[in-house]
Coordinates of C-alpha atoms and ligand atoms in Angstrom, one line a residue:
M1 CA 24.1 -0.1 -8.0
S2 CA 24.7 1.2 -11.5
T3 CA 25.3 -2.0 -13.3
S4 CA 23.1 -4.4 -11.4
A5 CA 20.3 -1.8 -11.5
G6 CA 20.4 -1.8 -15.3
P7 CA 17.2 -3.8 -15.7
L8 CA 15.4 -1.3 -13.4
F9 CA 16.0 1.4 -16.0
T10 CA 14.0 -0.3 -18.7
A11 CA 10.4 0.6 -19.5
A12 CA 7.6 -1.5 -18.0
D13 CA 3.9 -2.0 -18.6
I14 CA 0.9 -2.7 -16.3
N15 CA -2.3 -3.5 -18.2
G16 CA -1.2 -1.4 -21.1
L17 CA 0.0 1.6 -19.0
S18 CA 3.6 2.3 -19.8
L19 CA 6.1 3.2 -17.1
R20 CA 9.4 4.9 -18.0
N21 CA 11.3 2.6 -15.6
R22 CA 10.8 0.0 -12.8
F23 CA 11.5 2.2 -9.8
A24 CA 8.4 2.8 -7.7
V25 CA 7.8 4.8 -4.5
A26 CA 6.1 2.5 -1.9
P27 CA 2.9 3.8 -0.3
M28 CA 3.6 5.7 2.9
T29 CA 1.1 7.3 5.3
R30 CA 2.3 10.8 6.2
V31 CA -0.7 12.2 8.2
S32 CA -0.2 15.5 6.5
A33 CA -3.7 16.2 5.0
N34 CA -6.1 18.8 6.3
E35 CA -8.3 17.7 9.2
D36 CA -11.2 17.3 6.8
G37 CA -9.2 14.8 4.7
T38 CA -8.3 17.0 1.8
A39 CA -4.8 16.8 0.3
T40 CA -2.6 19.8 0.6
E41 CA -0.1 21.9 -1.3
R42 CA 2.7 20.4 1.0
M43 CA 1.6 16.9 -0.2
A44 CA 1.8 18.0 -3.8
R45 CA 5.4 19.2 -3.2
Y46 CA 6.3 16.0 -1.4
Y47 CA 5.1 13.7 -4.1
E48 CA 6.4 15.9 -6.9
R49 CA 10.0 15.4 -5.6
F50 CA 9.8 11.7 -6.3
A51 CA 8.6 12.3 -9.9
R52 CA 11.4 14.8 -10.4
G53 CA 13.8 12.4 -9.0
G54 CA 13.2 9.9 -11.7
F55 CA 10.7 7.4 -10.2
G56 CA 8.5 5.8 -12.9
L57 CA 5.6 5.0 -10.6
L58 CA 4.4 6.7 -7.4
I59 CA 1.9 5.0 -5.1
T60 CA 0.1 7.3 -2.7
E61 CA -0.2 6.8 1.1
G62 CA -3.3 4.8 2.1
I63 CA -6.4 6.9 1.4
Y64 CA -9.6 6.2 3.3
T65 CA -12.6 5.2 1.3
D66 CA -15.8 6.0 3.2
Q67 CA -17.2 8.3 5.9
A68 CA -18.0 5.4 8.2
F69 CA -15.2 3.3 9.6
A70 CA -12.5 3.5 7.0
Q71 CA -10.3 6.3 8.3
G72 CA -7.3 5.0 10.3
Y73 CA -5.4 8.1 11.3
R74 CA -5.9 11.7 12.2
D75 CA -4.9 13.9 9.2
Q76 CA -5.0 11.0 6.8
P77 CA -6.3 12.0 3.4
G78 CA -9.6 10.6 2.1
I79 CA -11.3 10.3 -1.3
T80 CA -14.9 9.8 -0.1
D81 CA -16.5 12.7 -1.9
A82 CA -15.9 15.1 -4.8
A83 CA -14.2 17.7 -2.6
Q84 CA -11.6 15.3 -1.3
A85 CA -11.1 13.9 -4.8
R86 CA -10.7 17.4 -6.3
A87 CA -8.0 18.2 -3.7
W88 CA -5.9 15.4 -5.2
R89 CA -5.9 16.9 -8.6
P90 CA -2.9 19.3 -8.2
V91 CA -1.0 16.5 -6.4
V92 CA -1.5 14.2 -9.4
K93 CA -0.7 16.9 -11.9
A94 CA 2.6 17.7 -10.1
A95 CA 3.7 14.1 -10.5
H96 CA 2.5 13.9 -14.1
R97 CA 4.5 17.1 -15.0
H98 CA 7.7 15.2 -14.3
G99 CA 6.7 12.1 -16.3
A100 CA 5.7 9.7 -13.4
R101 CA 2.6 7.6 -13.3
F102 CA 0.6 7.8 -10.1
F103 CA -1.6 5.1 -8.4
A104 CA -4.0 5.8 -5.5
Q105 CA -3.8 3.3 -2.7
L106 CA -7.2 2.7 -1.2
M107 CA -7.3 1.7 2.4
H108 CA -9.9 0.7 5.1
A109 CA -8.3 0.5 8.5
G110 CA -10.9 -1.8 10.0
A111 CA -10.1 -2.9 13.6
I112 CA -6.8 -1.1 13.8
S113 CA -8.2 2.4 13.1
Q114 CA -6.8 4.7 15.7
G115 CA -8.2 8.0 14.6
N116 CA -11.5 8.4 12.8
R117 CA -13.4 11.7 12.8
F118 CA -16.6 10.1 11.5
R119 CA -17.4 7.4 14.0
D120 CA -16.5 6.2 17.5
G121 CA -15.5 2.5 17.7
T122 CA -14.1 0.2 15.1
V123 CA -15.3 -2.7 13.0
G124 CA -13.6 -5.9 11.7
P125 CA -14.5 -9.2 10.3
S126 CA -14.9 -10.6 13.8
A127 CA -14.9 -9.1 17.3
V128 CA -11.3 -10.0 18.0
Q129 CA -9.2 -7.4 19.9
P130 CA -6.1 -6.6 17.7
L131 CA -2.7 -7.6 18.8
G132 CA 0.0 -4.9 19.5
S133 CA -0.5 -1.3 20.4
Q134 CA -1.4 1.9 18.5
M135 CA 1.3 3.8 16.7
E136 CA 2.4 6.9 18.5
F137 CA 3.9 8.5 15.5
Y138 CA 0.4 8.6 14.1
Y139 CA -1.1 10.1 17.3
G140 CA -2.1 6.7 18.8
R141 CA -1.8 5.5 22.3
G142 CA -2.3 2.2 24.2
A143 CA -4.1 -0.9 23.1
Y144 CA -6.6 -1.1 20.3
P145 CA -10.2 -1.6 21.4
A146 CA -12.0 -4.7 20.3
P147 CA -14.0 -4.0 17.1
S148 CA -17.6 -5.1 16.5
A149 CA -18.1 -7.8 13.9
M150 CA -19.3 -6.4 10.6
T151 CA -22.8 -7.0 9.5
D152 CA -23.7 -8.0 5.9
G153 CA -24.9 -4.5 5.3
Q154 CA -21.6 -3.0 6.6
I155 CA -19.6 -5.3 4.4
A156 CA -21.6 -4.2 1.3
E157 CA -21.1 -0.5 2.3
V158 CA -17.3 -1.0 2.6
I159 CA -17.1 -2.7 -0.8
D160 CA -19.1 0.2 -2.3
G161 CA -16.8 2.7 -0.6
F162 CA -13.8 1.1 -2.3
A163 CA -15.6 1.1 -5.7
T164 CA -16.8 4.7 -5.6
S165 CA -13.5 5.9 -4.3
A166 CA -11.7 4.2 -7.1
E167 CA -14.1 5.8 -9.6
R168 CA -13.4 9.3 -8.1
A169 CA -9.7 8.6 -8.0
V170 CA -9.6 8.1 -11.7
A171 CA -12.4 10.3 -13.0
I172 CA -11.9 13.4 -10.7
A173 CA -8.4 13.2 -9.3
G174 CA -6.8 11.9 -12.5
F175 CA -4.9 8.9 -11.0
D176 CA -3.5 6.4 -13.5
G177 CA -4.3 3.3 -11.5
I178 CA -5.7 1.8 -8.3
E179 CA -3.9 -0.1 -5.6
I180 CA -6.2 -1.9 -3.1
H181 CA -4.5 -2.1 0.3
G182 CA -4.8 -5.8 1.2
A183 CA -1.7 -5.8 3.4
N184 CA -0.1 -4.8 6.7
G185 CA -3.0 -5.7 9.0
Y186 CA -5.7 -3.4 7.7
L187 CA -9.3 -4.5 7.0
I188 CA -8.8 -6.6 3.9
D189 CA -5.8 -8.3 5.6
Q190 CA -8.0 -8.8 8.7
F191 CA -10.3 -10.9 6.4
L192 CA -7.4 -12.8 4.9
T193 CA -6.0 -13.7 8.4
E194 CA -7.2 -16.7 10.3
H195 CA -6.7 -15.1 13.7
T196 CA -8.9 -12.0 13.0
N197 CA -11.5 -13.7 10.6
R198 CA -13.6 -16.2 12.6
R199 CA -16.6 -15.9 10.4
S200 CA -18.5 -18.9 9.3
D201 CA -20.5 -17.2 6.5
R202 CA -19.3 -16.8 2.9
W203 CA -16.5 -14.4 4.1
G204 CA -14.7 -16.9 6.3
G205 CA -13.3 -20.4 6.4
G206 CA -10.1 -21.7 4.8
A207 CA -7.5 -19.5 3.1
R208 CA -9.4 -19.3 -0.2
A209 CA -12.7 -18.4 1.5
R210 CA -10.9 -15.7 3.5
A211 CA -9.8 -14.2 0.2
A212 CA -13.4 -13.8 -0.9
F213 CA -13.6 -10.3 0.6
A214 CA -10.5 -9.1 -1.3
V215 CA -11.9 -10.5 -4.5
A216 CA -15.3 -8.8 -3.9
V217 CA -13.6 -5.5 -3.4
F218 CA -11.5 -5.9 -6.5
K219 CA -14.5 -6.9 -8.7
A220 CA -16.5 -3.9 -7.5
V221 CA -13.5 -1.6 -8.2
R222 CA -13.0 -3.1 -11.6
A223 CA -16.7 -2.7 -12.4
K224 CA -16.5 1.0 -11.7
V225 CA -13.2 1.9 -13.4
G226 CA -13.4 -0.4 -16.4
G227 CA -11.0 -2.8 -17.9
N228 CA -8.4 -0.3 -19.1
V229 CA -7.3 1.1 -15.7
P230 CA -4.6 -0.8 -13.9
V231 CA -6.0 -2.3 -10.7
G232 CA -3.7 -4.2 -8.3
I233 CA -3.6 -5.3 -4.7
R234 CA -0.9 -5.2 -2.0
I235 CA -0.3 -8.3 0.0
S236 CA 1.9 -9.1 3.0
Q237 CA 2.3 -11.5 5.8
G238 CA 3.5 -9.1 8.5
K239 CA 1.2 -6.5 10.0
V240 CA 1.8 -3.1 11.6
N241 CA 0.4 -4.6 14.8
D242 CA 1.9 -8.1 14.4
F243 CA 5.1 -7.6 12.6
S244 CA 6.3 -11.2 12.3
H245 CA 3.0 -12.9 11.4
K246 CA 3.4 -15.9 9.0
W247 CA 0.8 -17.7 7.1
A248 CA 0.2 -21.0 8.9
G249 CA -0.4 -23.0 5.7
R250 CA 2.9 -21.6 4.2
N251 CA 3.1 -22.3 0.4
R252 CA -0.5 -23.6 0.4
D253 CA -1.8 -20.3 1.8
A254 CA 0.4 -18.4 -0.7
E255 CA -1.1 -20.4 -3.5
A256 CA -4.6 -19.7 -2.2
V257 CA -4.1 -16.0 -1.9
F258 CA -2.1 -15.4 -5.1
A259 CA -3.9 -17.8 -7.4
T260 CA -7.3 -16.6 -6.2
L261 CA -6.4 -13.0 -6.9
A262 CA -4.9 -13.9 -10.3
D263 CA -8.0 -15.8 -11.2
A264 CA -10.2 -12.8 -10.2
G265 CA -8.3 -10.8 -12.8
V266 CA -6.1 -8.3 -10.9
D267 CA -3.5 -6.6 -13.1
Y268 CA -0.8 -6.7 -10.5
I269 CA 0.2 -7.9 -7.1
H270 CA 2.4 -5.8 -4.8
V271 CA 4.1 -8.0 -2.2
T272 CA 5.9 -6.6 0.8
D273 CA 8.0 -8.3 3.4
H274 CA 10.4 -6.9 5.9
E275 CA 13.3 -8.3 3.9
A276 CA 11.8 -9.2 0.6
W277 CA 14.6 -11.3 -0.7
K278 CA 14.6 -13.7 2.2
P279 CA 12.6 -17.0 2.4
A280 CA 9.0 -16.3 3.2
F281 CA 8.8 -19.1 5.8
E282 CA 11.2 -20.4 8.4
G283 CA 13.3 -23.2 6.9
G284 CA 11.8 -22.6 3.5
H285 CA 13.5 -21.5 0.3
D286 CA 11.3 -19.2 -1.7
S287 CA 10.7 -15.5 -1.0
L288 CA 7.2 -14.1 -1.1
V289 CA 8.2 -12.6 -4.4
A290 CA 9.1 -16.0 -5.8
L291 CA 5.8 -17.5 -4.5
A292 CA 3.7 -14.7 -6.0
R293 CA 5.5 -15.2 -9.3
R294 CA 4.9 -19.0 -9.2
F295 CA 1.2 -18.8 -8.3
A296 CA 0.4 -15.7 -10.4
P297 CA 2.7 -16.2 -13.3
N298 CA 1.1 -13.8 -15.8
L299 CA 0.6 -10.7 -13.6
A300 CA 2.8 -7.7 -13.2
L301 CA 4.6 -8.0 -9.8
I302 CA 5.9 -5.3 -7.6
A303 CA 8.3 -6.2 -4.8
N304 CA 9.0 -4.1 -1.7
G305 CA 10.9 -4.4 1.6
G306 CA 14.5 -3.4 2.4
L307 CA 15.5 -3.2 -1.3
H308 CA 17.5 0.0 -1.5
D309 CA 20.6 -2.1 -1.5
A310 CA 21.5 -2.9 -5.1
S311 CA 22.1 -6.6 -4.7
R312 CA 18.8 -7.1 -2.9
A313 CA 16.9 -5.4 -5.6
Q314 CA 18.7 -7.5 -8.1
E315 CA 17.7 -10.7 -6.2
V316 CA 14.0 -9.9 -6.3
V317 CA 14.1 -9.1 -10.0
E318 CA 15.7 -12.5 -10.5
A319 CA 12.9 -14.0 -8.4
G320 CA 10.4 -12.6 -10.8
A321 CA 9.6 -9.0 -9.7
D322 CA 8.9 -6.6 -12.6
I323 CA 9.0 -3.4 -10.5
V324 CA 10.8 -2.6 -7.2
A325 CA 9.1 -0.3 -4.7
F326 CA 11.2 1.8 -2.2
G327 CA 9.9 3.1 1.1
K328 CA 12.4 4.5 3.5
G329 CA 15.1 4.5 0.8
A330 CA 12.9 6.9 -1.2
L331 CA 12.3 9.1 1.9
A332 CA 16.0 9.5 2.3
N333 CA 16.6 9.8 -1.4
P334 CA 13.6 11.3 -3.3
D335 CA 15.9 11.3 -6.3
L336 CA 16.9 7.6 -5.9
P337 CA 16.6 6.6 -9.6
N338 CA 18.5 9.6 -10.8
R339 CA 21.1 9.2 -8.1
I340 CA 21.7 5.6 -9.0
G341 CA 21.8 6.5 -12.7
A342 CA 24.5 9.0 -12.0
V343 CA 26.4 6.5 -9.8
R344 CA 26.0 8.8 -6.7
E345 CA 25.9 7.2 -3.2
L346 CA 22.6 6.8 -1.5
I347 CA 21.9 8.8 1.7
P348 CA 21.1 6.4 4.6
F349 CA 17.6 6.7 6.1
D350 CA 17.4 8.8 9.3
P351 CA 14.6 7.6 11.5
A352 CA 14.3 11.1 12.9
L353 CA 12.5 12.0 9.7
L354 CA 9.5 10.1 11.1
G355 CA 9.5 11.5 14.7
P356 CA 7.8 12.4 16.9
I357 CA 5.0 12.4 14.3
A358 CA 5.5 10.8 10.9
D359 CA 4.2 13.9 8.9
I360 CA 6.0 15.6 6.0
K361 CA 8.8 17.7 7.4
A362 CA 10.0 21.0 5.9
Q363 CA 13.5 19.4 5.7
E364 CA 12.1 16.7 3.3
L365 CA 10.8 19.3 1.0
A366 CA 14.2 20.8 0.8
L367 CA 15.8 17.5 -0.3
Ligands
FMN401 C1 6.2 6.2 7.4 C2 5.7 5.0 6.7 C3 4.3 4.9 6.3 C4 3.8 3.8 5.7 N1 2.5 3.8 5.3 C5 2.0 2.8 4.4 C6 0.8 2.9 3.8 O1 0.0 3.9 3.9 N2 0.4 1.9 3.0 C7 1.2 0.8 2.8 O2 0.8 -0.2 2.1 N3 2.4 0.7 3.4 C8 2.9 1.7 4.2 N4 4.1 1.6 4.7 C9 5.0 0.5 4.4 C10 5.9 0.8 3.2 O3 5.2 0.9 2.0 C11 7.0 -0.3 3.1 O4 6.3 -1.5 2.9 C12 8.0 -0.4 4.2 O5 8.5 0.9 4.5 C13 9.1 -1.4 3.9 O6 9.8 -1.0 2.7 P1 11.2 -0.2 2.8 O7 12.2 -1.2 3.4 O8 11.6 0.1 1.4 O9 11.0 1.0 3.6 C14 4.6 2.7 5.4 C15 6.0 2.8 5.8 C16 6.5 3.9 6.5 C17 7.9 3.9 6.8

């Protein structure tokens, strides 16, 4: 990967925040917080390895945003009050010590929550039972229950949860930026998706109307953190409970999503697809990365999905990605940038790392 990865070793910039290179760690839930949602010493050591290993940007696992329906998993970290926010401080400091930037990914699980210590039951845009089944490696079992449809008051509370969590993430925890989790089937994606959003009010309708909730969350976050903090959003077609989902309107839907977010003023879009270099739609030509670049031409663009292979990373950079995020490749190689820089072979990902529970293993901390 040494020669083709050359461009990834150049500095980058997101809304004035400089990154030493274009290698990012993708957000990965590790269900390793304390039961009360506070981050741990083990998590600090886990994230620190990526910073020491040369990554320019780390993105946290999805962090829940309120003490109502946001939490998705047992032992997921939160940032819903000052105590949870303070617990992130040593984690952020550990990454900063090694020169990495660190963004907090804010997440509301919505209808696919499978472990919430605050409330029984789930909520979503509409009362549609989620497809698929709960993930056992996050302590889940069986089908997801049908959620109740969110009221206007609940929608306002969720938006406020994102905004106040973002404020805490920056002001108390010391994060450098905010990633809003709009992908993978969680609440914001449930609003974006026709199948799960049957609303006929201002939050539902065509693809642009279904993006209104994502825009409202973004604007509330922006209002709290101000114009100088990078704020982006993660977008995907596939979902953890509906892996091969595709946008029915194809390029038109891509335009609706990406252009609407660009017009709203997000600083970056993070697109993820199972194999990010491949065409986004059956029989089509452009990847999701290429479509995001076309419809949001002036934004920073992060690409993710099966990109640990040099030629794949190269392809998405050519399609317009500014930064490449690595998930499983980073778990197997927490020093991936340094390894590539030194022309050392990458270690293949071993799925045993995530079983039976996908928490942070002692062996990872030894890597
Ligand atoms: C254990 C695990 C946990 C994940 N948790 C999250 C998460 O919290 N938020 C998120 O946006 N994506 C999450 N993902 C998806 C990854 O960010 C990434 O999109 C996926 O692993 C594909 O990229 P890769 O081929 O580089 O691994 C997770 C993936 C894995 C393997």
